[in-house]
């Protein structure tokens, strides 16, 4: 599910800003190019950066546009403490979730990345709205954002999903490591070892993630669902060797490198840890060349 981040309020001198009309134009372009492509596997969305970097007008306009097309609205919520205080002051409310409720943004098609600096009252607002927070623990730790109230969200029946955040701040795209970090953080902050147990965390990584993106036929193996399957070699690593605790071992001791085979809609995509239909080495060489050129251009490294 693909969307382009947009912002129309500069938070610093390097923030790239665009108009609301330009954001709509780009969203329409993404919709025309991506939505329904690749035999229906691709979807479009809108992805405004989030308050306070997005004005109320941009948020409402993009939400209305997304609703007309039945698309997901993805935004950041309560990621930074100072930004949350700024939003509360600007709108005369208690926080960002209250502001999004006031703007009419929150519903079951709204994804709320991070969702850290929220009051218990705002958790109740999210629960009523059926919006879906997305927990990104590694980024939250890496750039010292804070720890969200995931345990309290789960108590309220909020269907929290797991995410890895974007390339600018995430250190990994490994969902297994992400799930482990999220589980450990909640156990530590609540002093309760039963919080975010392996089964709950696995559901956040699979079923909840699929539902968050609007898929009703993904996330679990059952009749009628798409044959999207990941096969893990549990004998490839001594720490995974326990046939009676496979989910717990994979979550607490495994990584994405344990994945051996991947099927998408019944079609084999990865076998013996190798991508089947593309030249993996050529792609990696191209990526490294592009990253090096970007590092040179930004002055991070010398030619």
PDB file of N, CA and C in Angstrom, residues 26-89:
ATOM      1  N   UNK A  26      -0.504  15.052  -6.436  1.00  0.00           N
ATOM      2  CA  UNK A  26       0.408  13.916  -6.263  1.00  0.00           C
ATOM      3  C   UNK A  26      -0.359  12.661  -5.825  1.00  0.00           C
ATOM      4  N   UNK A  27      -1.342  12.853  -4.967  1.00  0.00           N
ATOM      5  CA  UNK A  27      -2.139  11.710  -4.519  1.00  0.00           C
ATOM      6  C   UNK A  27      -2.890  11.089  -5.685  1.00  0.00           C
ATOM      7  N   UNK A  28      -3.433  11.924  -6.560  1.00  0.00           N
ATOM      8  CA  UNK A  28      -4.142  11.425  -7.740  1.00  0.00           C
ATOM      9  C   UNK A  28      -3.178  10.695  -8.675  1.00  0.00           C
ATOM     10  N   UNK A  29      -1.962  11.219  -8.787  1.00  0.00           N
ATOM     11  CA  UNK A  29      -0.955  10.583  -9.643  1.00  0.00           C
ATOM     12  C   UNK A  29      -0.608   9.188  -9.115  1.00  0.00           C
ATOM     13  N   UNK A  30      -0.408   9.088  -7.799  1.00  0.00           N
ATOM     14  CA  UNK A  30      -0.115   7.789  -7.191  1.00  0.00           C
ATOM     15  C   UNK A  30      -1.284   6.837  -7.402  1.00  0.00           C
ATOM     16  N   UNK A  31      -2.486   7.343  -7.215  1.00  0.00           N
ATOM     17  CA  UNK A  31      -3.686   6.525  -7.376  1.00  0.00           C
ATOM     18  C   UNK A  31      -3.778   5.958  -8.786  1.00  0.00           C
ATOM     19  N   UNK A  32      -3.545   6.797  -9.776  1.00  0.00           N
ATOM     20  CA  UNK A  32      -3.650   6.354 -11.170  1.00  0.00           C
ATOM     21  C   UNK A  32      -2.547   5.363 -11.533  1.00  0.00           C
ATOM     22  N   UNK A  33      -1.349   5.558 -10.970  1.00  0.00           N
ATOM     23  CA  UNK A  33      -0.222   4.700 -11.330  1.00  0.00           C
ATOM     24  C   UNK A  33      -0.205   3.384 -10.561  1.00  0.00           C
ATOM     25  N   UNK A  34      -0.641   3.412  -9.289  1.00  0.00           N
ATOM     26  CA  UNK A  34      -0.399   2.263  -8.417  1.00  0.00           C
ATOM     27  C   UNK A  34      -1.632   1.455  -8.064  1.00  0.00           C
ATOM     28  N   UNK A  35      -2.778   2.098  -7.916  1.00  0.00           N
ATOM     29  CA  UNK A  35      -3.922   1.403  -7.329  1.00  0.00           C
ATOM     30  C   UNK A  35      -4.429   0.291  -8.242  1.00  0.00           C
ATOM     31  N   UNK A  36      -4.454  -0.925  -7.719  1.00  0.00           N
ATOM     32  CA  UNK A  36      -4.924  -2.073  -8.474  1.00  0.00           C
ATOM     33  C   UNK A  36      -3.910  -2.694  -9.404  1.00  0.00           C
ATOM     34  N   UNK A  37      -2.697  -2.150  -9.429  1.00  0.00           N
ATOM     35  CA  UNK A  37      -1.660  -2.687 -10.318  1.00  0.00           C
ATOM     36  C   UNK A  37      -1.144  -4.028  -9.815  1.00  0.00           C
ATOM     37  N   UNK A  38      -0.362  -4.688 -10.664  1.00  0.00           N
ATOM     38  CA  UNK A  38       0.241  -5.983 -10.333  1.00  0.00           C
ATOM     39  C   UNK A  38      -0.823  -6.984  -9.900  1.00  0.00           C
ATOM     40  N   UNK A  39      -1.844  -7.126 -10.751  1.00  0.00           N
ATOM     41  CA  UNK A  39      -2.934  -8.074 -10.506  1.00  0.00           C
ATOM     42  C   UNK A  39      -3.666  -7.782  -9.193  1.00  0.00           C
ATOM     43  N   UNK A  40      -3.776  -6.504  -8.875  1.00  0.00           N
ATOM     44  CA  UNK A  40      -4.514  -6.109  -7.683  1.00  0.00           C
ATOM     45  C   UNK A  40      -3.722  -6.162  -6.395  1.00  0.00           C
ATOM     46  N   UNK A  41      -2.439  -6.509  -6.464  1.00  0.00           N
ATOM     47  CA  UNK A  41      -1.638  -6.608  -5.248  1.00  0.00           C
ATOM     48  C   UNK A  41      -1.258  -5.238  -4.682  1.00  0.00           C
ATOM     49  N   UNK A  42      -1.249  -4.210  -5.524  1.00  0.00           N
ATOM     50  CA  UNK A  42      -0.853  -2.882  -5.069  1.00  0.00           C
ATOM     51  C   UNK A  42      -2.071  -2.008  -4.797  1.00  0.00           C
ATOM     52  N   UNK A  43      -1.952  -1.187  -3.758  1.00  0.00           N
ATOM     53  CA  UNK A  43      -2.983  -0.205  -3.429  1.00  0.00           C
ATOM     54  C   UNK A  43      -2.339   1.159  -3.229  1.00  0.00           C
ATOM     55  N   UNK A  44      -3.147   2.192  -3.423  1.00  0.00           N
ATOM     56  CA  UNK A  44      -2.708   3.553  -3.132  1.00  0.00           C
ATOM     57  C   UNK A  44      -3.263   3.985  -1.782  1.00  0.00           C
ATOM     58  N   UNK A  45      -2.648   5.004  -1.208  1.00  0.00           N
ATOM     59  CA  UNK A  45      -3.136   5.607   0.031  1.00  0.00           C
ATOM     60  C   UNK A  45      -2.756   7.078   0.009  1.00  0.00           C
ATOM     61  N   UNK A  46      -3.172   7.804   1.041  1.00  0.00           N
ATOM     62  CA  UNK A  46      -2.627   9.144   1.256  1.00  0.00           C
ATOM     63  C   UNK A  46      -1.813   9.097   2.541  1.00  0.00           C
ATOM     64  N   UNK A  47      -0.759   9.909   2.617  1.00  0.00           N
ATOM     65  CA  UNK A  47       0.163   9.788   3.745  1.00  0.00           C
ATOM     66  C   UNK A  47       0.698  11.142   4.213  1.00  0.00           C
ATOM     67  N   UNK A  48      -0.178  12.065   4.632  1.00  0.00           N
ATOM     68  CA  UNK A  48       0.318  13.328   5.171  1.00  0.00           C
ATOM     69  C   UNK A  48       1.179  13.089   6.404  1.00  0.00           C
ATOM     70  N   UNK A  49       2.208  13.905   6.576  1.00  0.00           N
ATOM     71  CA  UNK A  49       3.205  13.648   7.610  1.00  0.00           C
ATOM     72  C   UNK A  49       2.614  13.638   9.013  1.00  0.00           C
ATOM     73  N   UNK A  50       1.635  14.459   9.278  1.00  0.00           N
ATOM     74  CA  UNK A  50       1.053  14.526  10.618  1.00  0.00           C
ATOM     75  C   UNK A  50       1.199  15.897  11.243  1.00  0.00           C
ATOM     76  N   UNK A  51       0.306  16.207  12.175  1.00  0.00           N
ATOM     77  CA  UNK A  51       0.370  17.471  12.895  1.00  0.00           C
ATOM     78  C   UNK A  51       1.659  17.517  13.716  1.00  0.00           C
ATOM     79  N   UNK A  52       2.272  18.708  13.881  1.00  0.00           N
ATOM     80  CA  UNK A  52       1.896  20.028  13.376  1.00  0.00           C
ATOM     81  C   UNK A  52       2.477  20.355  12.003  1.00  0.00           C
ATOM     82  N   UNK A  53       3.143  19.393  11.339  1.00  0.00           N
ATOM     83  CA  UNK A  53       3.741  19.654  10.040  1.00  0.00           C
ATOM     84  C   UNK A  53       2.704  19.697   8.930  1.00  0.00           C
ATOM     85  N   UNK A  54       1.463  19.322   9.250  1.00  0.00           N
ATOM     86  CA  UNK A  54       0.361  19.358   8.294  1.00  0.00           C
ATOM     87  C   UNK A  54      -0.726  20.273   8.853  1.00  0.00           C
ATOM     88  N   UNK A  55      -1.236  21.152   8.022  1.00  0.00           N
ATOM     89  CA  UNK A  55      -2.310  22.035   8.454  1.00  0.00           C
ATOM     90  C   UNK A  55      -3.622  21.272   8.553  1.00  0.00           C
ATOM     91  N   UNK A  56      -4.552  21.825   9.306  1.00  0.00           N
ATOM     92  CA  UNK A  56      -5.875  21.224   9.383  1.00  0.00           C
ATOM     93  C   UNK A  56      -6.525  21.120   8.022  1.00  0.00           C
ATOM     94  N   UNK A  57      -6.296  22.110   7.161  1.00  0.00           N
ATOM     95  CA  UNK A  57      -6.882  22.098   5.818  1.00  0.00           C
ATOM     96  C   UNK A  57      -6.347  20.929   5.001  1.00  0.00           C
ATOM     97  N   UNK A  58      -5.019  20.708   5.041  1.00  0.00           N
ATOM     98  CA  UNK A  58      -4.453  19.599   4.277  1.00  0.00           C
ATOM     99  C   UNK A  58      -4.959  18.272   4.812  1.00  0.00           C
ATOM    100  N   UNK A  59      -4.999  18.131   6.132  1.00  0.00           N
ATOM    101  CA  UNK A  59      -5.465  16.882   6.728  1.00  0.00           C
ATOM    102  C   UNK A  59      -6.898  16.578   6.305  1.00  0.00           C
ATOM    103  N   UNK A  60      -7.770  17.552   6.413  1.00  0.00           N
ATOM    104  CA  UNK A  60      -9.184  17.340   6.080  1.00  0.00           C
ATOM    105  C   UNK A  60      -9.390  17.112   4.589  1.00  0.00           C
ATOM    106  N   UNK A  61      -8.665  17.855   3.754  1.00  0.00           N
ATOM    107  CA  UNK A  61      -8.820  17.723   2.309  1.00  0.00           C
ATOM    108  C   UNK A  61      -8.373  16.342   1.832  1.00  0.00           C
ATOM    109  N   UNK A  62      -7.223  15.872   2.335  1.00  0.00           N
ATOM    110  CA  UNK A  62      -6.727  14.566   1.929  1.00  0.00           C
ATOM    111  C   UNK A  62      -7.592  13.435   2.488  1.00  0.00           C
ATOM    112  N   UNK A  63      -8.142  13.639   3.687  1.00  0.00           N
ATOM    113  CA  UNK A  63      -9.024  12.614   4.251  1.00  0.00           C
ATOM    114  C   UNK A  63     -10.298  12.487   3.412  1.00  0.00           C
ATOM    115  N   UNK A  64     -10.859  13.606   3.020  1.00  0.00           N
ATOM    116  CA  UNK A  64     -12.061  13.579   2.182  1.00  0.00           C
ATOM    117  C   UNK A  64     -11.774  12.916   0.843  1.00  0.00           C
ATOM    118  N   UNK A  65     -10.610  13.236   0.251  1.00  0.00           N
ATOM    119  CA  UNK A  65     -10.216  12.641  -1.027  1.00  0.00           C
ATOM    120  C   UNK A  65     -10.055  11.129  -0.880  1.00  0.00           C
ATOM    121  N   UNK A  66      -9.409  10.682   0.219  1.00  0.00           N
ATOM    122  CA  UNK A  66      -9.211   9.253   0.469  1.00  0.00           C
ATOM    123  C   UNK A  66     -10.555   8.553   0.673  1.00  0.00           C
ATOM    124  N   UNK A  67     -11.462   9.189   1.405  1.00  0.00           N
ATOM    125  CA  UNK A  67     -12.770   8.580   1.660  1.00  0.00           C
ATOM    126  C   UNK A  67     -13.553   8.357   0.369  1.00  0.00           C
ATOM    127  N   UNK A  68     -13.438   9.318  -0.558  1.00  0.00           N
ATOM    128  CA  UNK A  68     -14.147   9.198  -1.836  1.00  0.00           C
ATOM    129  C   UNK A  68     -13.702   7.960  -2.610  1.00  0.00           C
ATOM    130  N   UNK A  69     -12.449   7.538  -2.393  1.00  0.00           N
ATOM    131  CA  UNK A  69     -11.886   6.408  -3.140  1.00  0.00           C
ATOM    132  C   UNK A  69     -11.721   5.160  -2.275  1.00  0.00           C
ATOM    133  N   UNK A  70     -12.136   5.241  -1.016  1.00  0.00           N
ATOM    134  CA  UNK A  70     -12.033   4.092  -0.122  1.00  0.00           C
ATOM    135  C   UNK A  70     -10.609   3.721   0.242  1.00  0.00           C
ATOM    136  N   UNK A  71      -9.731   4.737   0.335  1.00  0.00           N
ATOM    137  CA  UNK A  71      -8.317   4.492   0.579  1.00  0.00           C
ATOM    138  C   UNK A  71      -7.931   4.695   2.043  1.00  0.00           C
ATOM    139  N   UNK A  72      -6.802   4.122   2.397  1.00  0.00           N
ATOM    140  CA  UNK A  72      -6.226   4.288   3.726  1.00  0.00           C
ATOM    141  C   UNK A  72      -5.639   5.700   3.863  1.00  0.00           C
ATOM    142  N   UNK A  73      -5.832   6.274   5.063  1.00  0.00           N
ATOM    143  CA  UNK A  73      -5.223   7.562   5.408  1.00  0.00           C
ATOM    144  C   UNK A  73      -4.163   7.264   6.463  1.00  0.00           C
ATOM    145  N   UNK A  74      -2.900   7.461   6.088  1.00  0.00           N
ATOM    146  CA  UNK A  74      -1.780   7.153   6.981  1.00  0.00           C
ATOM    147  C   UNK A  74      -1.130   8.446   7.459  1.00  0.00           C
ATOM    148  N   UNK A  75      -0.965   8.579   8.773  1.00  0.00           N
ATOM    149  CA  UNK A  75      -0.342   9.783   9.312  1.00  0.00           C
ATOM    150  C   UNK A  75       0.421   9.446  10.585  1.00  0.00           C
ATOM    151  N   UNK A  76       1.250  10.368  11.035  1.00  0.00           N
ATOM    152  CA  UNK A  76       1.951  10.197  12.309  1.00  0.00           C
ATOM    153  C   UNK A  76       1.123  10.835  13.423  1.00  0.00           C
ATOM    154  N   UNK A  77       1.203  10.241  14.609  1.00  0.00           N
ATOM    155  CA  UNK A  77       0.455  10.762  15.755  1.00  0.00           C
ATOM    156  C   UNK A  77       1.311  10.710  17.008  1.00  0.00           C
ATOM    157  N   UNK A  78       1.431  11.853  17.679  1.00  0.00           N
ATOM    158  CA  UNK A  78       2.076  11.895  18.984  1.00  0.00           C
ATOM    159  C   UNK A  78       3.473  11.313  19.004  1.00  0.00           C
ATOM    160  N   UNK A  79       4.256  11.533  17.960  1.00  0.00           N
ATOM    161  CA  UNK A  79       5.602  10.953  17.925  1.00  0.00           C
ATOM    162  C   UNK A  79       6.574  11.721  18.810  1.00  0.00           C
ATOM    163  N   UNK A  80       6.479  13.040  18.807  1.00  0.00           N
ATOM    164  CA  UNK A  80       7.396  13.850  19.603  1.00  0.00           C
ATOM    165  C   UNK A  80       6.670  14.625  20.694  1.00  0.00           C
ATOM    166  N   UNK A  81       7.294  14.721  21.859  1.00  0.00           N
ATOM    167  CA  UNK A  81       6.654  15.399  22.984  1.00  0.00           C
ATOM    168  C   UNK A  81       6.448  16.879  22.698  1.00  0.00           C
ATOM    169  N   UNK A  82       7.474  17.558  22.161  1.00  0.00           N
ATOM    170  CA  UNK A  82       7.370  18.998  21.905  1.00  0.00           C
ATOM    171  C   UNK A  82       6.331  19.280  20.827  1.00  0.00           C
ATOM    172  N   UNK A  83       6.308  18.444  19.779  1.00  0.00           N
ATOM    173  CA  UNK A  83       5.337  18.639  18.706  1.00  0.00           C
ATOM    174  C   UNK A  83       3.905  18.447  19.220  1.00  0.00           C
ATOM    175  N   UNK A  84       3.735  17.484  20.112  1.00  0.00           N
ATOM    176  CA  UNK A  84       2.413  17.240  20.694  1.00  0.00           C
ATOM    177  C   UNK A  84       1.945  18.442  21.498  1.00  0.00           C
ATOM    178  N   UNK A  85       2.852  19.038  22.260  1.00  0.00           N
ATOM    179  CA  UNK A  85       2.508  20.233  23.033  1.00  0.00           C
ATOM    180  C   UNK A  85       2.150  21.391  22.107  1.00  0.00           C
ATOM    181  N   UNK A  86       2.846  21.507  20.990  1.00  0.00           N
ATOM    182  CA  UNK A  86       2.549  22.574  20.025  1.00  0.00           C
ATOM    183  C   UNK A  86       1.153  22.408  19.442  1.00  0.00           C
ATOM    184  N   UNK A  87       0.786  21.183  19.114  1.00  0.00           N
ATOM    185  CA  UNK A  87      -0.545  20.932  18.555  1.00  0.00           C
ATOM    186  C   UNK A  87      -1.622  21.253  19.588  1.00  0.00           C
ATOM    187  N   UNK A  88      -1.395  20.837  20.829  1.00  0.00           N
ATOM    188  CA  UNK A  88      -2.367  21.107  21.886  1.00  0.00           C
ATOM    189  C   UNK A  88      -2.578  22.608  22.061  1.00  0.00           C
ATOM    190  N   UNK A  89      -1.499  23.356  22.007  1.00  0.00           N
ATOM    191  CA  UNK A  89      -1.595  24.817  22.157  1.00  0.00           C
ATOM    192  C   UNK A  89      -2.289  25.441  20.946  1.00  0.00           C
TER     193      UNK A  89
END
